[in-house]
Coordinates of C-alpha atoms in Angstrom, one line a residue:
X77 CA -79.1 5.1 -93.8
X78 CA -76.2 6.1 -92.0
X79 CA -73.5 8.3 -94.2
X80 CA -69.7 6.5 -94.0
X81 CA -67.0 8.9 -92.3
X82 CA -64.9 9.4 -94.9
X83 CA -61.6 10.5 -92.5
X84 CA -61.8 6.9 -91.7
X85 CA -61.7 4.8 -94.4
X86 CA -59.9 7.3 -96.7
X87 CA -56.7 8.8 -95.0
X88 CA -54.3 7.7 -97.5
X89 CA -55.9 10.2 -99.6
X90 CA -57.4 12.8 -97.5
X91 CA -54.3 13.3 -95.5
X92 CA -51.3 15.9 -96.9
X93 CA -47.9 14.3 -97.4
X94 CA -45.0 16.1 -98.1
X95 CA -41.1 14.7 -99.4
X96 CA -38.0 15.6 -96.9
X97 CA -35.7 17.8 -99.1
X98 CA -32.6 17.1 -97.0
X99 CA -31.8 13.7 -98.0
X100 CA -28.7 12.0 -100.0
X101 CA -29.0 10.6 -102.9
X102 CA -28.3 7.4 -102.0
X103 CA -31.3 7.6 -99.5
X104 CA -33.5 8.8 -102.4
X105 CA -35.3 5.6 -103.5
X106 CA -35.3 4.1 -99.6
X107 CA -37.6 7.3 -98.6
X108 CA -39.7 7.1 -101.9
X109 CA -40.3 3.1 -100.9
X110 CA -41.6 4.3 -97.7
X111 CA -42.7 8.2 -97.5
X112 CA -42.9 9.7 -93.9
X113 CA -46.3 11.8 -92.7
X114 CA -46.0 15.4 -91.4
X115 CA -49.6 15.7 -90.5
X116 CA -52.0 13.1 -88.7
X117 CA -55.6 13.0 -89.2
X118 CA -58.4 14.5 -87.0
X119 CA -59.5 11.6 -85.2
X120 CA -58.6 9.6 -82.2
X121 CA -56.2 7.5 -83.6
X122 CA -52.6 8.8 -84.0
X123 CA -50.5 8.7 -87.3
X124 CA -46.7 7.0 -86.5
X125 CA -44.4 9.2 -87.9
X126 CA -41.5 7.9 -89.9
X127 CA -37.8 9.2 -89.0
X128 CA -35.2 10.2 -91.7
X129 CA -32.3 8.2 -91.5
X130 CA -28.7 9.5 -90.5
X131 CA -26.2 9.8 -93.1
X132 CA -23.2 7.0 -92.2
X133 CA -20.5 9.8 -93.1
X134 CA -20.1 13.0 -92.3
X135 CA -21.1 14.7 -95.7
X136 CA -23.3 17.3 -96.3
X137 CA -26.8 17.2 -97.0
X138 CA -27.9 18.7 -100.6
X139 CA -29.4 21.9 -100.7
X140 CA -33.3 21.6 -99.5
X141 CA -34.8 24.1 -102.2
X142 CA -33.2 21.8 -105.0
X143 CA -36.4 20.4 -106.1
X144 CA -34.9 19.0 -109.0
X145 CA -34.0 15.4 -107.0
X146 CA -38.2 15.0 -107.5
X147 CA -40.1 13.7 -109.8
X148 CA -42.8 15.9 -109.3
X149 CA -43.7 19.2 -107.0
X150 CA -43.8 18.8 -103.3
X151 CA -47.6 19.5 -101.5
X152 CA -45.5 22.4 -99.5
X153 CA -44.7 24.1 -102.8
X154 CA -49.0 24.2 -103.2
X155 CA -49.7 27.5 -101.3
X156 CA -47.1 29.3 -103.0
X157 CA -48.4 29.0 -107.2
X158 CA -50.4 31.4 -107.9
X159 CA -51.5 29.1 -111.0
X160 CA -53.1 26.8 -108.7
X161 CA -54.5 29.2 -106.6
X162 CA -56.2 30.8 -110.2
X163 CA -57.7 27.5 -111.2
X164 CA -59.4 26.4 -107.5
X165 CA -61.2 29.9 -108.2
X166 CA -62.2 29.6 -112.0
X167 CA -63.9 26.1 -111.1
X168 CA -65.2 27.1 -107.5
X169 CA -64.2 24.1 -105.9
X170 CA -65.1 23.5 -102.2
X171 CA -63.3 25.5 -99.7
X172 CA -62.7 22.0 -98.0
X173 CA -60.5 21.1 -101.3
X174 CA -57.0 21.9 -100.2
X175 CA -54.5 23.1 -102.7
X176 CA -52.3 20.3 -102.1
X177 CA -54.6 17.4 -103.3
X178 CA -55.6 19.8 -106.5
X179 CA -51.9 19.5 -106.7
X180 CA -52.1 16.2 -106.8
X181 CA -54.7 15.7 -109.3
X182 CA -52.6 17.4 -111.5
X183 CA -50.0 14.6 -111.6
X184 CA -49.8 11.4 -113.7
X185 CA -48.6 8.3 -112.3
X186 CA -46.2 8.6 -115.5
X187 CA -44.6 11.5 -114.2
X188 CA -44.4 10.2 -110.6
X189 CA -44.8 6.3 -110.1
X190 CA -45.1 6.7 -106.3
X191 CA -49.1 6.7 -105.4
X192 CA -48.9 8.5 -102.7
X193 CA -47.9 11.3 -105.1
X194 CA -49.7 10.6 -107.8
X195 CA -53.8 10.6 -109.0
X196 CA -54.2 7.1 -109.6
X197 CA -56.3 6.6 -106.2
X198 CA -58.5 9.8 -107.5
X199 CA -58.8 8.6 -110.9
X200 CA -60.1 5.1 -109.9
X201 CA -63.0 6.4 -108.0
X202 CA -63.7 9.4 -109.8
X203 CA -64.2 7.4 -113.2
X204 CA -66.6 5.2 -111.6
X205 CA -68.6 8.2 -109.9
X206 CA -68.9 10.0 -114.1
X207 CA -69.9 6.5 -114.9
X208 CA -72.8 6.0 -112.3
X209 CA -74.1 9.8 -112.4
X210 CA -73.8 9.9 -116.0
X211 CA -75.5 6.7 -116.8
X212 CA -78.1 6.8 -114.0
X213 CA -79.1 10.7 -116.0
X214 CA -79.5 9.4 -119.4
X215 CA -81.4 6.2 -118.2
X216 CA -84.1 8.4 -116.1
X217 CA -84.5 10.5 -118.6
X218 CA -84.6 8.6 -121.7
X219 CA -86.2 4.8 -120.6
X220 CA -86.5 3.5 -123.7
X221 CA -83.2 4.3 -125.5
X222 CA -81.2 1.4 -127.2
X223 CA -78.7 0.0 -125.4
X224 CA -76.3 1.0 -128.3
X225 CA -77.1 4.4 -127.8
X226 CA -77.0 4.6 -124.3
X227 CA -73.6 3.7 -124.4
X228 CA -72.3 5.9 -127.1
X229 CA -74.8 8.5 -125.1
X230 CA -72.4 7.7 -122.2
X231 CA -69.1 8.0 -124.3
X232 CA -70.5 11.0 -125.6
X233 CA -70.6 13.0 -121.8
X234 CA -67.6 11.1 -120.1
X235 CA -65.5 9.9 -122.4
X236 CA -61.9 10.2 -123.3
X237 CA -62.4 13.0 -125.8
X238 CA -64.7 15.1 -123.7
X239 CA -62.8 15.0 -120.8
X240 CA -59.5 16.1 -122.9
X241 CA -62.1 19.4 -124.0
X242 CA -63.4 20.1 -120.3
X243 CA -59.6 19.8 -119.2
X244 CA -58.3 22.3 -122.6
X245 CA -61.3 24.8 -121.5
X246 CA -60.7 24.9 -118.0
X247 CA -57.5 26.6 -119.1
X248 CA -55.0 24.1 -117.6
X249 CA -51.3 24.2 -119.7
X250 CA -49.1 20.7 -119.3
X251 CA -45.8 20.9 -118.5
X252 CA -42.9 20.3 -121.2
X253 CA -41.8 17.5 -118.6
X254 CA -42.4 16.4 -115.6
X255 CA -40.2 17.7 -112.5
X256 CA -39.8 19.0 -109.0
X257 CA -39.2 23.0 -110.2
X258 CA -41.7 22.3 -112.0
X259 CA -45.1 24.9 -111.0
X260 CA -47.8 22.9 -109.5
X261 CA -50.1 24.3 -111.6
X262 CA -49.2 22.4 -114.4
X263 CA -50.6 18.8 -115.4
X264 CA -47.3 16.8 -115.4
X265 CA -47.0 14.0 -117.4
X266 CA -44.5 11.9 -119.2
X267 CA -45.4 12.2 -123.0
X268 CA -45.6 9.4 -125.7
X269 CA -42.7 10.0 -128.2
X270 CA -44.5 10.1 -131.8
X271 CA -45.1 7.7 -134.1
X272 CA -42.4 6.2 -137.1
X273 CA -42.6 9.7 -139.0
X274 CA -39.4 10.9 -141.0
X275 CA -37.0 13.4 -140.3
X276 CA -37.6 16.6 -142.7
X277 CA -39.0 14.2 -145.4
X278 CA -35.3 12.5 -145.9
X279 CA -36.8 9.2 -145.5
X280 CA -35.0 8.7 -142.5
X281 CA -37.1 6.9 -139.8
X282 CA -37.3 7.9 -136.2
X283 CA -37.6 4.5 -134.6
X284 CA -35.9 1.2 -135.4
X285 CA -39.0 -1.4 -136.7
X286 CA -36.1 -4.8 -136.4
X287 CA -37.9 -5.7 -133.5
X288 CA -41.0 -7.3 -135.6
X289 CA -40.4 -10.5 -134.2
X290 CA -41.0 -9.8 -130.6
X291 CA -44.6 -8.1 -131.3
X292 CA -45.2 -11.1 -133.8
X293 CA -44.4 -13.4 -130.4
X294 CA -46.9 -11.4 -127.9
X295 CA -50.0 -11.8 -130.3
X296 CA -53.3 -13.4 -128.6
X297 CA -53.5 -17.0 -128.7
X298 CA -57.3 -17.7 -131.1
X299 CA -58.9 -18.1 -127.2
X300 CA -58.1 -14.8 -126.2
X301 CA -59.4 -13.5 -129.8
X302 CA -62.6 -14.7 -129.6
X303 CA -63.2 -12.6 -126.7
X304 CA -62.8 -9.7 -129.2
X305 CA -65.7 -10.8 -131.1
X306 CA -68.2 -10.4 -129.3
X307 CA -70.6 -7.9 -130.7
X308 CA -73.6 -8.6 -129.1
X309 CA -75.2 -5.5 -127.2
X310 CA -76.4 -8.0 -124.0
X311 CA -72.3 -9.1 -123.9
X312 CA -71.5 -5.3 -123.7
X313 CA -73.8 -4.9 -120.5
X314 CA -72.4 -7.7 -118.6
X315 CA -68.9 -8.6 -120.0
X316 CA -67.3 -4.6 -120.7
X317 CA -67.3 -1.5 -118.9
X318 CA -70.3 1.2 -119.3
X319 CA -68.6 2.5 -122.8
X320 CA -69.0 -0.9 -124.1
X321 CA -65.6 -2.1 -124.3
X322 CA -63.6 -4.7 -123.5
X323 CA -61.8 -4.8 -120.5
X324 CA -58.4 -6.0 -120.6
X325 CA -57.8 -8.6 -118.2
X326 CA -54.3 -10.1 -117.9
X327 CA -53.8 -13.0 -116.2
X328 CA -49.6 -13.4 -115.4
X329 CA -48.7 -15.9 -112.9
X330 CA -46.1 -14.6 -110.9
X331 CA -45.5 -18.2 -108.9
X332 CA -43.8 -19.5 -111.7
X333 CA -41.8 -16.9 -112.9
X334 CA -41.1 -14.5 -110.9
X335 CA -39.0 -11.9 -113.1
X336 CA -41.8 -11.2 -114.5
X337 CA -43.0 -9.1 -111.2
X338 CA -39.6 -6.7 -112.1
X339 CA -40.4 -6.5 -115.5
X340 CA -44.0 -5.7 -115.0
X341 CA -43.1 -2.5 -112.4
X342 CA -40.2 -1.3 -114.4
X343 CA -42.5 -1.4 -117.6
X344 CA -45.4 0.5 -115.3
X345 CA -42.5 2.8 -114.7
X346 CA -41.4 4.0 -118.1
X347 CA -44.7 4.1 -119.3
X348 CA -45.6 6.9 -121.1
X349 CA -49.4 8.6 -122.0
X350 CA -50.7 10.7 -124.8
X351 CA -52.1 14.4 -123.9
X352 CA -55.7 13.0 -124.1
X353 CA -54.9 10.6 -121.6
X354 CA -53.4 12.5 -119.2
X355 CA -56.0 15.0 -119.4
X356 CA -58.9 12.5 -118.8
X357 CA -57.0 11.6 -115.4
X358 CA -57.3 14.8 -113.9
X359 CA -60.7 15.5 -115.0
X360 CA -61.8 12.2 -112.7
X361 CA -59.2 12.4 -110.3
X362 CA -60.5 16.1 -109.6
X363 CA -64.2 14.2 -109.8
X364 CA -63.0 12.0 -106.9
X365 CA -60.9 14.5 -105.0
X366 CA -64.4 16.7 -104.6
X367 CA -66.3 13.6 -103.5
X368 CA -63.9 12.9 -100.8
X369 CA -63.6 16.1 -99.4
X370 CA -66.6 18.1 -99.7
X371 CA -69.3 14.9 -100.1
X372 CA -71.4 13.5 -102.1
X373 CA -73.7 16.9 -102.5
X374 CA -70.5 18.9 -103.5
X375 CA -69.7 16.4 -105.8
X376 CA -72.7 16.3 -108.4
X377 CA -73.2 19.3 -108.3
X378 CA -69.9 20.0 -110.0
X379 CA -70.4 17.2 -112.1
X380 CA -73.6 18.8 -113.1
X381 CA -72.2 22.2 -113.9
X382 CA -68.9 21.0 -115.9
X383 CA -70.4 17.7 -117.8
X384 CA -74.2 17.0 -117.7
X385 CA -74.4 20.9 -118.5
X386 CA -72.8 20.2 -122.0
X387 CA -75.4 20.1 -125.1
X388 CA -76.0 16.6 -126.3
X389 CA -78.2 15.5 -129.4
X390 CA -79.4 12.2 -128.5
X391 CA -81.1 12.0 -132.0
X392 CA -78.4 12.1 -133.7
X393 CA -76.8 9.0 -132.7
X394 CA -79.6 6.7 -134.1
X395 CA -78.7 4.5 -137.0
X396 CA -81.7 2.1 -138.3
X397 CA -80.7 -0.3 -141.0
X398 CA -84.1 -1.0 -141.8
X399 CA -86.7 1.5 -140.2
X400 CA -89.9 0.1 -141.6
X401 CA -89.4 -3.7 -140.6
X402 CA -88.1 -2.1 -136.7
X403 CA -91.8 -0.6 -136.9
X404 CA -93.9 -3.0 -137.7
X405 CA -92.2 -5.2 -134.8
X406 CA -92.0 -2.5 -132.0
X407 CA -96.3 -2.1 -133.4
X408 CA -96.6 -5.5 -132.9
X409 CA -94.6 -6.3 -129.5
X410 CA -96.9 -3.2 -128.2
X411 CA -100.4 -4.3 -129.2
X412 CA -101.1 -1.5 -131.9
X413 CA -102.0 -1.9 -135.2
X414 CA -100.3 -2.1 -138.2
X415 CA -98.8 0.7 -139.4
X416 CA -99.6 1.8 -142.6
X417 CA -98.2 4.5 -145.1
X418 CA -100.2 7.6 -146.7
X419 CA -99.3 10.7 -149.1
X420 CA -100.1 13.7 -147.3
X421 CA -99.1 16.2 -149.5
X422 CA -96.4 16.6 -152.9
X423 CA -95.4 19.0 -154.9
X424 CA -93.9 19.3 -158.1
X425 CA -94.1 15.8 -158.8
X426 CA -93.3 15.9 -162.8
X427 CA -91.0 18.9 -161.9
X428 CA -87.0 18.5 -161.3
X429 CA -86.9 19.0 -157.5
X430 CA -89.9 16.8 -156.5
X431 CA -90.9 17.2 -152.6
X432 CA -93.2 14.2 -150.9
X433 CA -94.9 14.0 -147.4
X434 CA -95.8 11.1 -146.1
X435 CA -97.1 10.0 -142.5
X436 CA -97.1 6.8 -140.9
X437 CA -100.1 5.5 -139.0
X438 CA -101.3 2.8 -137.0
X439 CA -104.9 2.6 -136.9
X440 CA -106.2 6.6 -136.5
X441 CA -103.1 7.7 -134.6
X442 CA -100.2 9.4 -136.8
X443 CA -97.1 7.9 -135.8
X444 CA -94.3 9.7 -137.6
X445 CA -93.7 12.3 -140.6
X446 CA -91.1 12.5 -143.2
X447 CA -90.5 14.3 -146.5
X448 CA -88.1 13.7 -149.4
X449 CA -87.4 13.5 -152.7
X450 CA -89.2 10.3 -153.7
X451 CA -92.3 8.7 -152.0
X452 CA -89.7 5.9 -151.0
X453 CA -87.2 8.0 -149.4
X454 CA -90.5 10.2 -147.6
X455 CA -91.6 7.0 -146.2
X456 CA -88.1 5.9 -144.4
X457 CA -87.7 9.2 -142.9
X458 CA -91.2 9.1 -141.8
X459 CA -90.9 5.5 -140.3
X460 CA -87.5 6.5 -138.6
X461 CA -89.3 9.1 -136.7
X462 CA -91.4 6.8 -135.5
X463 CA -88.8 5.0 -134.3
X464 CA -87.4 7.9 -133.0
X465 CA -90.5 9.5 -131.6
X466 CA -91.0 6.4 -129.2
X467 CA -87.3 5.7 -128.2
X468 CA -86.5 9.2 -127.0
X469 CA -89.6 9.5 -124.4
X470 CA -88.9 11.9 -121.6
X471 CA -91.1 12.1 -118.5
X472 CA -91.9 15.4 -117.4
X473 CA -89.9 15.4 -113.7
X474 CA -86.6 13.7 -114.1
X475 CA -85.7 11.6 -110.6
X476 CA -82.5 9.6 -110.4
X477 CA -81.6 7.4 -107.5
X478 CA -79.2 8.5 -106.3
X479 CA -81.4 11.8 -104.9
X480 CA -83.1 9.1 -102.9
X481 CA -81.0 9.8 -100.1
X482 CA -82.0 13.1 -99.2
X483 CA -85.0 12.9 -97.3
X484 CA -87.7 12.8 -100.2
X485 CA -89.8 9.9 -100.9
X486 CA -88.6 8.1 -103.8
X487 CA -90.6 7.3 -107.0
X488 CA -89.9 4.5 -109.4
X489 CA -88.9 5.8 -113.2
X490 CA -90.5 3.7 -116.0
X491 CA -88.6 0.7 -117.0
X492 CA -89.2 0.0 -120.5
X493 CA -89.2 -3.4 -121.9
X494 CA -86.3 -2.9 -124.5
X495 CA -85.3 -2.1 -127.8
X496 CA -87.1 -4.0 -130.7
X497 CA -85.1 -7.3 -131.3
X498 CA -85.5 -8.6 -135.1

């Protein structure tokens, strides 16, 4: 299979752009509408550079080191932050990973709504590429995990949270606010004003709650509520994204009002994000950034060194309302025996502290052990791992498909037929 040239279906991203300094303010917003191109791409086909227009009088132009005018850092300003410079070595990113488009991963699109200036682009495909390598890991190597845990499994690697860690200990600071002085080696974002606390406990509020009636007026109608209650683990597969949640979909016709087109980019505009937020950006914007430059090789390998390197106990996400009616079906879908509940040993049994093990078989093969207190409680934990015992299965050499493209022969993984349905 041939590989896709990325130069070619990519250059909005791949190539540098940079932000003419000596422009007017009242030219400000016509050359953020349409940014020129200092550089052109290394293939055939040229790049058309954009000119900057002429003043119409004869004023001065503002000083071009005033960065201040930008919402965010110019790509120039890259080379000269040592910051930057610092962090492209601690993570020993590609050498084909310019400082400019690290640069740019470090910018929010609430700090700079332009996207040719911000990560949005990166973020897109670098949360499906943690989504796809993460999910494809934990499937190969545990087959016959719930789909419940699977996606909690997945949450667990690449989500929100975790990403707001990798971001804290890959020593990156965020800016106070977002700006063109501002060093590039800062993560820039516009930050949510806090919630309706009081002011030094006098009671007085920091935000003015009148406006009740306008949330009241933008509930869900019941059609759009029912969505929400799906619970279903198949629903979560097909309908939501690989954490299991619901995707938002909004449907606005524009044709018959078309205010709402302003209103919708001026909202997009003044949108503020939480720390966690903007932190989760860069971590996948930086994900896609190192798939588009360096490749696909270059790329999970540093998403197996910063996320599928992190410790995960995949046992402890279990939770089995009733473990011995769970085994007795999985026993019976399979073909074994029923299982069946023997004392192994006690002690103390007329004492205060009372310990019980009991073991669970099916036929002559053991399938789990527990202890407790009580000959009850001994038998739960005994039946859960069971339950446990057979879910978490690991083959012994781990294959997932996507190492199917370079040049070994690839071998099917086990496909289970699912978790026990009751």
């Amino acid at each position: 299979m041939k590989g896709l040239r990325l130069l070619r279906w990519s250059g909005s991203v791949l190539s540098p752009r940079t932000r003419p300094c000596c422009f007017l303010h009242k030219y400000q917003y016509q050359y953020r509408a349409q940014p020129f191109n200092l550089f052109r791409l290394q293939s055939s086909a040229a790049v058309p550079t954009r000119t900057i227009p002429e003043p119409e009088d004869d004023t001065l132009p503002p000083d071009p080191t005033d960065y201040t005018l930008l919402p965010s850092p110019p790509p120039s300003r890259a080379h000269s932050s040592a910051r930057l410079s610092a962090l492209h070595a601690r993570l020993v990113l590609p050498p084909r990973l310019p400082l400019e488009t690290l640069a740019r991963c470090l910018i929010d699109p609430s700090a700079d709504v332009n996207p040719n200036f911000n990560n949005a682009s990166l973020s897109i495909l670098g949360h499906d590429l943690l989504g796809y390598y993460t999910s494809e890991a934990i499937l190969c190597r545990y087959p016959r995990l719930p789909t419940e845990v699977t996606l909690a499994a997945v949450y667990a690697y690449c989500g929100s949270k975790t990403l707001a860690a990798i971001t804290r200990e890959w020593g990156v600071e965020v800016a106070a606010a977002p700006g063109g002085e501002v060093d590039p080696g800062f993560l820039q974002c516009a930050r949510q004003e806090a919630g309706n606390a009081s002011v030094n406990g006098t009671g007085t509020q920091l935000k003015d709650l009148s406006n009740l009636s306008e949330e009241v007026s933008t509930r869900p109608n019941p059609e759009q509520q029912m969505r929400g209650w799906r619970q279903g683990a198949s629903s979560k597969t097909v309908y939501d994204d690989y954490f299991g949640d619901e995707i938002k979909r909004t449907e606005t016709d524009y044709s018959e009002r078309p205010e709402l087109r302003q209103e919708d980019a001026q909202r997009k505009a003044e949108r503020r994000v939480t720390l966690e937020q903007a932190s989760t950006g860069f971590v996948r914007a930086l994900m896609g950034a190192v798939y588009l430059h360096a490749g696909k090789k270059a790329c999970y390998n540093f998403f197996k060194a910063h996320v599928l390197s992190r410790h995960l106990d995949v046992s402890r996400l279990f939770e089995f309302r009733q473990p011995t009616r769970d085994l007795s079906k999985l026993c019976a879908r399979e073909g074994f025996e029923s299982p069946v509940a023997r004392m192994l040993s006690e002690t103390g049994r007329k004492s205060r502290h009372p310990v019980f093990v009991v073991g669970v078989f099916a036929g002559k093969d053991k399938l789990g052990e527990g202890s407790g207190g009580s000959l009850d409680e001994a038998r739960i934990r005994a039946a859960v791992g069971a339950l446990k015992g057979w879910y978490l299965y690991s083959p012994l050499e781990v294959r997932v498909p996507s190492e199917a493209t370079e040049g070994k022969p690839w071998e099917p993984v086990l496909v289970d037929g699912g978790e026990v349905v009751v």
